[in-house]
Coordinates of C-alpha atoms in Angstrom, one line a residue:
Chain A
M1 CA 50.0 21.6 6.4
S2 CA 50.3 23.7 9.0
V3 CA 48.7 22.8 12.5
A4 CA 46.6 26.4 11.9
Q5 CA 45.7 24.9 7.9
E6 CA 44.4 21.5 9.6
V7 CA 42.6 23.5 12.2
V8 CA 40.5 25.3 9.2
R9 CA 40.0 22.2 7.7
R10 CA 38.6 20.3 10.4
A11 CA 36.5 23.5 11.0
D12 CA 35.5 24.0 7.4
P13 CA 31.8 23.5 7.3
V14 CA 31.8 22.0 4.1
A15 CA 34.3 19.7 4.1
R16 CA 32.7 18.3 7.4
A17 CA 29.6 18.0 5.7
R18 CA 31.0 15.6 2.7
R19 CA 33.1 13.4 5.0
R20 CA 29.8 13.0 6.5
A21 CA 28.3 12.4 3.7
A22 CA 30.4 9.5 2.5
L23 CA 30.0 8.0 6.0
A24 CA 25.5 8.5 5.6
R25 CA 26.4 6.9 2.1
W26 CA 27.4 3.6 3.5
V27 CA 26.2 3.3 6.5
R28 CA 22.6 3.8 5.7
P29 CA 22.7 1.3 3.6
A30 CA 24.0 -1.5 5.7
L31 CA 22.3 -0.9 8.5
L32 CA 19.1 -1.2 6.1
L33 CA 20.2 -4.3 4.7
V34 CA 21.2 -5.9 8.0
F35 CA 17.5 -5.2 8.8
V36 CA 16.5 -7.1 5.8
V37 CA 18.4 -9.9 6.8
V38 CA 16.8 -10.2 9.9
F39 CA 13.4 -9.2 9.1
L40 CA 13.4 -12.5 6.5
I41 CA 14.6 -15.2 9.2
P42 CA 11.4 -16.3 9.9
V43 CA 10.6 -16.3 5.9
Y44 CA 13.4 -18.3 5.7
V45 CA 12.8 -20.8 8.7
L46 CA 9.0 -21.1 6.7
V47 CA 10.7 -21.9 3.4
V48 CA 13.4 -24.1 4.4
T49 CA 11.6 -26.2 6.9
S50 CA 8.5 -26.7 4.4
F51 CA 10.3 -28.4 1.6
K52 CA 12.7 -31.3 4.2
P53 CA 11.2 -34.5 4.4
L54 CA 10.4 -36.0 7.9
S55 CA 13.5 -37.8 8.3
E56 CA 15.3 -34.2 8.1
A57 CA 13.5 -33.2 11.1
D58 CA 16.3 -33.2 14.2
P59 CA 16.5 -29.7 15.7
S60 CA 20.4 -29.8 15.1
Q61 CA 19.8 -29.7 11.7
A62 CA 16.7 -26.6 11.7
W63 CA 18.5 -24.1 9.8
N64 CA 20.9 -26.5 7.7
L65 CA 18.9 -26.0 4.1
P66 CA 16.9 -29.5 3.5
K67 CA 19.6 -32.2 1.8
V68 CA 16.1 -33.8 -0.2
W69 CA 13.6 -31.1 -1.3
T70 CA 10.1 -32.6 -1.4
T71 CA 7.0 -31.0 -1.7
E72 CA 5.6 -34.0 0.3
A73 CA 4.4 -31.5 3.7
W74 CA 2.7 -29.2 0.9
S75 CA 0.4 -31.7 -0.7
V76 CA -0.4 -33.1 3.3
A77 CA -1.1 -29.7 4.2
W78 CA -3.1 -28.9 1.3
E79 CA -5.6 -31.3 2.0
K80 CA -5.9 -30.5 5.4
L81 CA -6.4 -26.7 4.5
Q82 CA -8.7 -27.0 1.7
P83 CA -11.8 -26.7 3.2
G84 CA -11.1 -23.5 5.1
V85 CA -9.5 -21.7 1.9
V86 CA -12.6 -22.1 0.0
N87 CA -14.2 -20.8 3.1
S88 CA -11.7 -17.8 2.9
L89 CA -13.1 -17.6 -0.4
L90 CA -16.6 -17.3 0.0
L91 CA -16.1 -15.0 3.1
A92 CA -13.8 -12.3 1.6
V93 CA -14.7 -12.4 -2.4
P94 CA -18.4 -11.5 -1.9
G95 CA -17.6 -9.8 1.3
S96 CA -14.9 -6.8 -0.3
V97 CA -17.0 -6.1 -3.1
I98 CA -20.0 -5.1 -1.3
S99 CA -18.1 -3.5 1.7
A100 CA -16.9 -1.0 -1.2
V101 CA -20.1 -0.6 -2.7
L102 CA -21.4 0.2 0.4
G103 CA -18.6 2.3 1.6
S104 CA -18.9 4.4 -2.1
M105 CA -22.0 5.3 -1.1
N106 CA -21.4 6.6 2.2
G107 CA -18.3 8.4 1.4
Y108 CA -20.2 10.6 -1.5
V109 CA -23.2 11.4 0.4
L110 CA -20.7 12.8 3.1
S111 CA -18.4 14.6 1.4
K112 CA -20.7 15.7 -2.1
W113 CA -24.3 15.3 -0.9
R114 CA -24.3 16.5 3.1
F115 CA -26.9 16.3 5.4
P116 CA -27.5 18.5 8.6
G117 CA -25.5 16.1 11.2
A118 CA -22.9 14.8 8.6
D119 CA -20.0 15.4 11.0
L120 CA -21.3 13.2 14.0
V121 CA -22.8 10.8 12.1
F122 CA -18.9 10.7 10.3
T123 CA -16.7 11.1 13.9
L124 CA -19.5 8.4 15.1
F125 CA -18.7 5.8 12.3
L126 CA -14.9 6.3 13.1
F127 CA -15.0 5.1 16.6
G128 CA -16.4 2.1 15.0
M129 CA -13.0 1.2 13.6
F130 CA -10.7 2.0 17.0
I131 CA -13.6 -0.2 19.6
P132 CA -12.0 -3.7 20.4
Y133 CA -14.7 -6.2 19.0
Q134 CA -14.0 -8.2 22.2
G135 CA -16.3 -5.9 23.2
V136 CA -19.5 -6.8 21.2
M137 CA -18.6 -10.5 20.5
I138 CA -21.0 -12.0 23.3
P139 CA -24.5 -9.9 22.2
L140 CA -23.2 -10.2 18.5
V141 CA -23.6 -14.7 18.7
Q142 CA -26.9 -14.2 20.3
L143 CA -28.1 -11.3 18.0
M144 CA -27.0 -12.8 15.1
V145 CA -28.6 -16.3 16.2
N146 CA -31.8 -14.2 16.9
L147 CA -31.5 -12.1 13.6
G148 CA -31.2 -15.8 11.9
D149 CA -34.3 -16.9 13.7
A150 CA -35.8 -14.1 12.6
L151 CA -34.9 -14.2 8.7
G152 CA -35.1 -18.0 8.9
V153 CA -31.1 -18.3 7.3
Q154 CA -28.5 -19.5 9.1
L155 CA -26.3 -17.1 10.4
Y156 CA -24.7 -17.5 13.1
G157 CA -22.2 -20.7 12.9
G158 CA -22.2 -20.1 8.7
I159 CA -20.5 -18.1 6.2
P160 CA -23.1 -15.3 5.7
G161 CA -23.2 -14.3 9.3
L162 CA -19.3 -13.9 9.4
T163 CA -20.0 -11.7 6.1
L164 CA -22.6 -9.6 7.5
A165 CA -20.6 -9.1 10.8
H166 CA -16.8 -8.3 8.7
V167 CA -18.6 -5.8 6.5
V168 CA -20.7 -4.0 9.1
Y169 CA -17.7 -3.5 11.0
G170 CA -15.8 -2.5 7.9
I171 CA -18.4 0.3 7.3
P172 CA -15.9 3.1 9.4
I173 CA -12.8 2.0 7.2
C174 CA -14.4 1.7 4.1
T175 CA -16.6 4.9 4.5
L176 CA -13.4 6.8 5.9
I177 CA -11.2 5.7 2.7
F178 CA -14.2 6.8 0.1
R179 CA -14.9 10.3 1.7
N180 CA -11.1 11.0 1.9
Y181 CA -11.0 10.4 -2.0
Y182 CA -13.9 12.6 -2.9
V183 CA -13.0 15.0 -0.7
T184 CA -10.4 15.7 -3.7
I185 CA -12.7 15.9 -6.7
P186 CA -14.1 19.3 -7.1
D187 CA -17.7 20.3 -5.5
E188 CA -17.9 22.8 -9.2
L189 CA -18.5 19.3 -10.6
V190 CA -21.4 17.6 -8.4
E191 CA -23.0 21.3 -8.7
A192 CA -23.2 21.8 -12.2
S193 CA -24.5 18.0 -12.7
R194 CA -26.9 19.7 -10.2
V195 CA -27.7 22.5 -12.1
D196 CA -28.3 20.6 -14.8
G197 CA -30.8 18.9 -13.0
A198 CA -29.1 15.3 -12.2
G199 CA -30.7 13.7 -9.1
M200 CA -28.1 12.2 -6.3
L201 CA -27.6 8.7 -7.7
R202 CA -27.8 10.3 -11.3
T203 CA -24.5 12.8 -9.9
F204 CA -23.2 9.5 -8.4
W205 CA -23.1 7.5 -11.5
S206 CA -22.2 9.7 -13.9
I207 CA -19.8 12.2 -12.2
I208 CA -18.6 10.4 -9.4
L209 CA -18.6 6.6 -9.8
P210 CA -16.2 6.8 -13.3
V211 CA -13.5 8.6 -11.1
S212 CA -13.8 6.0 -8.2
G213 CA -11.5 3.1 -9.6
P214 CA -8.4 3.8 -7.4
A215 CA -10.3 4.1 -4.4
F216 CA -12.4 0.6 -4.8
A217 CA -9.1 -0.7 -5.3
V218 CA -8.1 0.6 -1.6
V219 CA -11.3 -0.6 0.0
V220 CA -11.0 -4.1 -1.6
I221 CA -7.7 -4.8 -1.4
W222 CA -7.8 -3.6 2.5
Q223 CA -11.1 -5.7 3.5
F224 CA -9.9 -8.8 1.2
T225 CA -6.8 -8.9 3.3
S226 CA -8.8 -8.4 6.7
M227 CA -11.3 -11.1 6.0
W228 CA -9.0 -13.1 5.0
N229 CA -6.4 -12.8 8.0
D230 CA -9.2 -12.7 11.0
F231 CA -8.9 -15.4 13.3
L232 CA -11.3 -13.2 16.0
F233 CA -14.6 -13.1 14.5
A234 CA -14.2 -16.8 12.8
V235 CA -13.6 -18.6 16.3
F236 CA -16.6 -17.2 17.6
L237 CA -19.7 -17.0 14.6
T238 CA -18.0 -19.7 12.5
A239 CA -18.7 -23.7 13.5
P240 CA -16.6 -26.1 11.9
S241 CA -17.9 -26.7 8.4
S242 CA -17.3 -22.6 8.1
W243 CA -14.0 -22.6 10.0
P244 CA -11.9 -20.0 7.4
T245 CA -8.5 -20.6 7.0
T246 CA -7.2 -18.9 9.8
V247 CA -8.7 -21.4 12.4
M248 CA -7.9 -24.3 10.5
L249 CA -4.2 -23.5 10.2
N250 CA -4.9 -22.7 14.2
N251 CA -5.9 -26.3 14.8
I252 CA -3.4 -27.9 11.9
A253 CA -0.5 -25.9 14.1
G254 CA -1.7 -25.8 17.8
A255 CA -2.2 -30.0 17.3
Q256 CA 1.7 -31.8 18.6
T257 CA 1.5 -34.8 16.5
V258 CA 1.7 -32.3 13.1
P259 CA 5.2 -32.1 12.2
Y260 CA 7.5 -28.5 11.6
S261 CA 7.4 -29.2 8.0
Q262 CA 3.5 -29.5 7.4
Q263 CA 2.8 -26.6 9.7
M264 CA 4.8 -24.3 7.9
A265 CA 3.8 -25.6 4.6
A266 CA 0.5 -24.4 5.5
A267 CA 1.1 -21.4 7.1
I268 CA 2.7 -20.1 3.7
L269 CA -0.2 -21.8 1.8
A270 CA -2.2 -19.5 3.8
S271 CA -0.6 -16.6 3.3
I272 CA 0.2 -16.9 -0.4
P273 CA -3.4 -15.0 -1.2
T274 CA -2.7 -11.9 0.6
M275 CA 1.0 -12.0 -0.7
I276 CA -0.3 -11.8 -4.1
V277 CA -1.9 -9.0 -3.2
Y278 CA 0.7 -7.3 -1.3
V279 CA 3.0 -8.1 -4.4
L280 CA 1.2 -6.7 -7.6
L281 CA -0.8 -3.9 -6.1
G282 CA 1.2 -3.1 -3.2
R283 CA 0.7 1.0 -4.1
F284 CA -3.0 0.2 -3.4
F285 CA -2.2 -1.6 -0.3
M286 CA 0.0 1.2 1.5
R287 CA -2.9 3.8 0.8
G288 CA -5.1 1.7 2.8
L289 CA -2.8 1.4 5.6
M290 CA -2.2 5.2 5.5
A291 CA -6.0 5.6 6.0
G292 CA -6.3 4.3 9.4
A293 CA -3.9 6.3 10.2
L294 CA -7.0 9.1 10.1
K295 CA -4.6 11.7 8.2
G296 CA -7.9 13.1 7.7
Chain B
M5 CA -39.0 22.2 1.9
R6 CA -37.0 22.9 -0.9
R7 CA -33.5 22.4 1.0
V8 CA -34.6 19.6 3.0
R9 CA -35.5 17.7 -0.9
R10 CA -31.5 18.6 -1.4
W11 CA -30.1 16.6 1.7
L12 CA -32.7 14.0 2.1
P13 CA -31.8 11.4 -0.5
G14 CA -28.3 11.6 0.6
L15 CA -29.4 10.2 4.4
L16 CA -31.4 8.0 2.9
L17 CA -28.7 6.8 0.9
V18 CA -26.1 6.5 4.3
S19 CA -29.4 5.3 6.5
P20 CA -28.5 1.4 6.1
S21 CA -25.4 2.1 7.5
I22 CA -26.4 4.3 9.9
V23 CA -29.1 1.9 11.2
A24 CA -25.9 -1.3 11.0
I25 CA -23.5 1.0 13.0
A26 CA -26.3 2.1 15.4
V27 CA -27.3 -1.4 16.3
F28 CA -24.1 -3.6 16.2
V29 CA -21.2 -1.3 17.2
Y30 CA -23.2 1.0 19.9
G31 CA -26.5 -1.3 20.8
L32 CA -23.8 -3.9 21.3
L33 CA -21.8 -2.4 23.5
G34 CA -24.4 -1.8 25.4
W35 CA -25.9 -4.8 25.3
N36 CA -22.2 -5.6 26.4
F37 CA -22.4 -3.9 29.6
K38 CA -25.8 -5.1 30.2
V39 CA -24.6 -8.7 30.7
A40 CA -21.2 -7.6 32.8
M41 CA -23.6 -5.7 35.0
S42 CA -26.1 -9.0 35.4
D43 CA -25.5 -12.5 37.1
Q44 CA -25.7 -14.2 34.0
H45 CA -22.9 -16.9 34.9
D46 CA -24.2 -19.5 33.0
E47 CA -25.9 -19.8 29.4
I48 CA -29.2 -20.7 30.6
S49 CA -30.4 -18.0 33.0
Q50 CA -31.7 -14.6 32.3
G51 CA -29.1 -12.7 35.0
S52 CA -30.3 -10.2 36.8
F53 CA -29.1 -6.8 37.2
V54 CA -26.1 -6.7 40.3
G55 CA -24.5 -3.6 39.4
L56 CA -20.3 -3.0 39.0
E57 CA -20.4 -6.5 41.1
N58 CA -18.4 -8.4 38.9
F59 CA -16.2 -5.4 37.6
A60 CA -14.8 -5.1 41.3
G61 CA -15.3 -9.0 41.6
I62 CA -12.8 -9.7 38.6
W63 CA -9.7 -8.3 40.8
D64 CA -10.1 -11.2 43.2
Q65 CA -8.9 -13.6 40.7
E66 CA -5.4 -14.5 40.9
R67 CA -5.9 -14.8 36.7
W68 CA -7.4 -11.5 36.2
G69 CA -3.9 -9.6 37.9
I70 CA -1.3 -12.1 36.1
S71 CA -3.6 -11.3 32.6
V72 CA -3.5 -7.5 33.0
R73 CA -0.1 -7.1 34.3
H74 CA 0.9 -9.3 31.3
A75 CA -0.8 -7.0 29.2
I76 CA 0.6 -4.0 30.5
V77 CA 4.5 -5.5 29.9
F78 CA 3.6 -6.5 26.1
T79 CA 2.2 -3.2 25.4
V80 CA 4.9 -1.0 26.5
V81 CA 7.7 -3.5 25.6
F82 CA 5.5 -4.0 22.1
V83 CA 4.7 0.1 21.4
G84 CA 7.9 1.2 22.6
G85 CA 9.6 -1.1 20.2
A86 CA 7.9 -0.7 17.1
L87 CA 8.4 3.0 17.4
V88 CA 11.6 3.0 17.9
L89 CA 12.1 0.7 15.1
G90 CA 9.9 2.2 13.0
W91 CA 11.3 6.1 13.3
F92 CA 14.6 4.3 13.0
L93 CA 14.3 2.8 9.7
A94 CA 12.6 5.9 8.7
F95 CA 15.4 7.8 9.8
L96 CA 17.5 5.6 7.7
M97 CA 15.7 5.6 4.3
E98 CA 14.3 9.7 4.8
K99 CA 17.2 11.2 2.5
G100 CA 16.1 8.7 -0.3
I101 CA 18.4 5.2 -0.8
R102 CA 18.9 3.3 -3.7
G103 CA 16.8 0.3 -4.1
E104 CA 14.3 2.1 -1.1
G105 CA 11.3 0.3 -2.5
G106 CA 12.6 -3.1 -2.0
F107 CA 13.8 -2.2 1.7
R108 CA 9.9 -0.8 1.6
A109 CA 8.4 -3.8 0.5
V110 CA 10.7 -6.3 2.7
Y111 CA 10.0 -3.8 6.0
L112 CA 6.4 -4.2 5.0
F113 CA 5.3 -7.6 4.1
P114 CA 4.5 -8.8 7.8
M115 CA 1.5 -6.4 7.3
A116 CA -0.1 -8.5 4.8
V117 CA -0.2 -11.4 6.4
S118 CA -1.6 -13.1 10.1
F119 CA -0.5 -13.0 13.3
I120 CA -1.9 -17.1 12.9
A121 CA 0.7 -17.7 9.7
T122 CA 3.1 -15.8 11.3
G123 CA 2.3 -17.2 14.6
V124 CA 3.1 -20.6 13.8
V125 CA 7.1 -19.8 12.7
W126 CA 7.4 -17.8 15.3
R127 CA 6.4 -20.7 18.0
W128 CA 9.2 -22.5 16.4
L129 CA 11.9 -19.6 16.6
M130 CA 10.7 -19.2 20.4
N131 CA 11.2 -22.5 21.1
S132 CA 12.0 -22.8 24.9
G133 CA 14.3 -26.0 24.7
M134 CA 17.8 -25.2 25.7
G135 CA 21.8 -26.5 25.1
E136 CA 21.1 -30.0 23.4
Q137 CA 17.6 -29.8 22.8
A138 CA 17.8 -26.2 21.4
V139 CA 16.0 -25.7 18.4
G140 CA 14.5 -21.8 17.1
L141 CA 16.7 -19.0 17.8
N142 CA 18.7 -20.5 20.7
S143 CA 20.2 -23.2 18.2
L144 CA 21.3 -20.4 16.2
F145 CA 22.5 -18.4 18.8
S146 CA 24.6 -21.6 20.3
H147 CA 26.0 -22.2 16.8
L148 CA 27.0 -18.5 16.4
G149 CA 28.6 -19.1 19.6
L150 CA 26.5 -16.5 21.1
G151 CA 25.0 -19.2 24.1
F152 CA 24.7 -16.9 26.4
L153 CA 21.9 -15.4 25.2
E154 CA 19.7 -18.4 25.1
W155 CA 16.8 -18.0 27.2
Q156 CA 13.1 -19.8 27.6
W157 CA 11.6 -16.5 25.9
F158 CA 8.2 -16.3 25.8
R159 CA 8.2 -19.4 28.8
D160 CA 10.0 -17.1 31.5
P161 CA 8.1 -16.0 34.2
D162 CA 9.2 -12.5 34.8
W163 CA 9.9 -11.3 31.1
G164 CA 7.8 -13.8 28.5
M165 CA 5.8 -11.5 27.7
A166 CA 8.3 -9.2 26.5
A167 CA 9.4 -11.6 24.1
M168 CA 6.2 -12.0 23.0
A169 CA 6.0 -8.4 21.9
I170 CA 9.3 -9.6 19.7
P171 CA 6.4 -11.0 16.9
A172 CA 4.6 -8.2 16.9
I173 CA 6.9 -5.7 16.7
W174 CA 8.5 -7.5 13.5
Q175 CA 5.2 -7.1 12.0
M176 CA 4.1 -4.2 12.9
S177 CA 7.2 -2.1 12.6
G178 CA 7.3 -1.4 8.8
Y179 CA 3.9 0.0 9.0
V180 CA 5.0 2.7 11.5
M181 CA 8.2 3.3 9.2
A182 CA 6.0 4.1 6.5
L183 CA 3.9 6.6 8.6
F184 CA 7.1 7.9 9.8
L185 CA 8.7 8.4 6.5
A186 CA 5.9 10.4 5.1
G187 CA 6.2 12.4 7.9
F188 CA 9.8 13.2 7.4
R189 CA 9.0 13.9 3.3
S190 CA 6.5 16.0 4.3
V191 CA 8.8 18.6 5.8
P192 CA 9.5 21.2 3.6
D193 CA 13.2 21.5 1.9
E194 CA 13.1 24.9 2.2
L195 CA 12.7 25.0 6.0
R196 CA 15.7 23.1 6.6
E197 CA 17.8 24.9 4.2
S198 CA 17.2 28.2 5.7
A199 CA 17.7 26.7 9.5
R200 CA 21.0 25.6 7.7
V201 CA 21.4 28.9 6.5
D202 CA 20.8 30.3 9.6
G203 CA 23.5 28.1 11.1
C204 CA 22.3 25.1 12.5
G205 CA 24.1 21.8 12.4
E206 CA 22.1 18.6 11.1
W207 CA 21.4 18.1 14.3
Q208 CA 20.0 20.8 15.6
V209 CA 17.9 21.0 12.0
Y210 CA 16.2 18.0 13.6
R211 CA 16.0 18.4 16.5
Y212 CA 13.9 21.4 16.1
I213 CA 12.9 21.5 12.5
V214 CA 12.0 18.0 11.9
L215 CA 11.2 16.4 15.6
P216 CA 8.6 18.6 16.2
M217 CA 7.0 18.5 12.9
L218 CA 6.5 14.6 13.3
R219 CA 4.4 15.3 16.2
P220 CA 1.2 14.4 15.0
V221 CA 2.7 11.1 13.1
T222 CA 3.8 10.0 16.8
L223 CA 0.9 10.5 18.0
S224 CA -1.6 8.5 15.4
A225 CA 1.3 5.6 15.5
L226 CA 0.7 5.4 19.3
I227 CA -3.0 5.5 19.0
I228 CA -2.7 2.7 16.2
L229 CA 0.0 0.3 18.3
G230 CA -1.8 0.8 21.9
H231 CA -5.3 -0.4 20.3
I232 CA -3.8 -3.0 18.2
S233 CA -1.8 -3.8 21.5
L234 CA -4.8 -4.1 24.3
K235 CA -6.9 -6.1 22.5
V236 CA -3.4 -8.5 21.3
F237 CA -5.7 -12.1 20.6
D238 CA -4.8 -14.1 17.2
L239 CA -0.4 -13.6 18.2
I240 CA -1.1 -15.2 21.7
V241 CA -3.1 -17.7 20.6
A242 CA -0.7 -18.8 18.3
V243 CA 2.1 -18.5 19.9
S244 CA 1.1 -20.3 23.0
G245 CA -2.5 -21.0 22.8
K246 CA -4.0 -20.3 26.6
Q247 CA -1.6 -21.0 29.0
I248 CA -1.5 -18.9 31.6
I249 CA 2.0 -18.3 31.2
T250 CA 0.8 -15.7 28.3
D251 CA -2.2 -14.9 29.4
V252 CA -3.9 -11.4 28.1
P253 CA -7.3 -10.2 28.7
A254 CA -8.5 -10.5 25.3
V255 CA -7.8 -14.6 26.0
F256 CA -8.8 -14.5 29.2
M257 CA -12.1 -13.5 27.7
W258 CA -12.4 -16.5 25.4
T259 CA -11.8 -19.4 28.2
A260 CA -14.4 -17.6 30.1
V261 CA -17.2 -18.0 27.5
F262 CA -15.2 -21.0 25.4
D263 CA -14.6 -22.9 28.7
S264 CA -15.6 -21.4 31.8
H265 CA -19.2 -20.7 30.0
D266 CA -19.7 -17.7 32.1
P267 CA -21.0 -15.1 29.8
A268 CA -20.6 -12.1 32.5
K269 CA -17.3 -12.5 33.7
G270 CA -16.4 -12.5 29.4
A271 CA -18.4 -9.4 29.4
T272 CA -17.0 -7.8 31.9
I273 CA -13.4 -8.5 30.6
A274 CA -14.8 -7.4 27.3
A275 CA -15.6 -4.3 28.6
Y276 CA -12.4 -3.7 30.5
I277 CA -10.6 -3.9 27.3
V278 CA -13.3 -1.2 25.4
L279 CA -12.9 1.1 28.8
S280 CA -9.4 0.7 28.2
V281 CA -8.8 1.8 24.2
A282 CA -11.9 4.3 24.7
V283 CA -9.5 6.6 27.1
F284 CA -7.4 7.4 24.6
V285 CA -8.7 6.6 21.4
I286 CA -12.0 8.9 22.3
P287 CA -9.8 11.9 23.1
Y288 CA -8.2 11.3 20.1
L289 CA -11.0 11.5 17.5
V290 CA -12.3 14.4 19.5
W291 CA -9.4 16.4 18.7
N292 CA -9.1 15.0 15.4
A293 CA -12.5 16.2 14.6
R294 CA -12.0 19.3 16.4
K295 CA -8.7 20.1 14.3
G296 CA -10.5 20.4 11.1
N297 CA -12.1 17.1 10.0
R298 CA -14.3 18.9 7.2
P299 CA -14.2 18.4 3.7

């Protein structure tokens, strides 16, 4: 091959593009795999440590697989964590359902049965999504005490109060998800129902609700996950008898005397419910995440 | 009258939520500012109005200065790190890759887990023991012959907060990746194709076509990461508790309420956290609403 030909070959954009494509074909997956390994390091440590017996707690073997696999740490961790798991379920299951019902009513009105000033109301709701909850925490405690006294129920220090807080501060995101979902339903359907003489609730019930399944899934999953994982509201609003999983876990892990194997087993146990949701319903989880990005 | 009858039921249906948001968000924010502007420094007294005294006075406390500096270091490292890593992962995946679903699942799963749970393992990984006492990543480094990488992690007096940002980056960069991936995919193929036909190289296509179209996504990601960062609390508590060495405003506020029993101080710190978030979230929301957030 002459020099001239070589120059032509090098400059040939098609060949160049092809070489680049071949490189990209290998480099990209290789880099992505490296990141997979890095991302999974904490998972490896969690799982491996949780199955180790106390005799293998030596730092020098920290990265090794257990010589003897045992579920000892798991049963101790479960015993300590179990009351918290019950509290978290009592919080997150009803809480996420109530949130979804409220969100769907709000989303319906703000997209299909609008009143003057609906846009302003919606924007004011959205700000509620971004406030750091620290900013309401001190008066919230006081309000819960007063409200509880007035209603004759124990709100402060109990699960009902914690649920109420999560439901209220969840209104913005739930409304946003439902509103953005309902916007995609053609207005003509609602109009036709109106012309037929159906009222607002009738239209909601027979036209909107039957197609709301996916939005309900997104909202229930989103709220369940954030209620399950919350720590801030829990430390401010709950008492020892109503501590949810995260607070219990933090107490277990914060105690110097608890061996690492038990701490890690407890951390895995505390994450199982949301991990199951993520694995089975990841698609809906993603949609909730994207809604948080405000792609109105 | 007929028009009122048309929209009134809608307003009624939303009114419980309007009342709840008005009281719990706006009412309590106002109440918090009222406490912050009072001298209610114990849990018994009613407190009287002292204006901005607490807001100015807190800067005289050494711990406040430390926690603010920590929050800034944490925010810069975390937001920058998560943005770059998330963008890079999306860049590697944007043209479609075999097993994309699997990669995405791995990068995103930390989002589904609480900071409290992941904090347990990160505290172990970032243990400050070195040499003989090394555990966690330090021991991994020395096993791999990378002993020079051993450091004190979050116990480092100068850059400890940068270490603290690592778990946060690990947790959030998958989310940023998903945002950017959606952004990349929203660039129409025809647009890239026509730029290539016009003689643009791949880099130029990227620089002049794709990057500008990613701007809104980048802004969203910045807002979300920024507001998470300024109020960070769970992660710090889970990894190091309430030690001064990793103190941030949210942790300081927590100790002001539960250890010092000083509502006015706690409310002042909380007010500063709210203001630091509000200065960029409010313009963003207004801009978003103007852009046409209407159905």
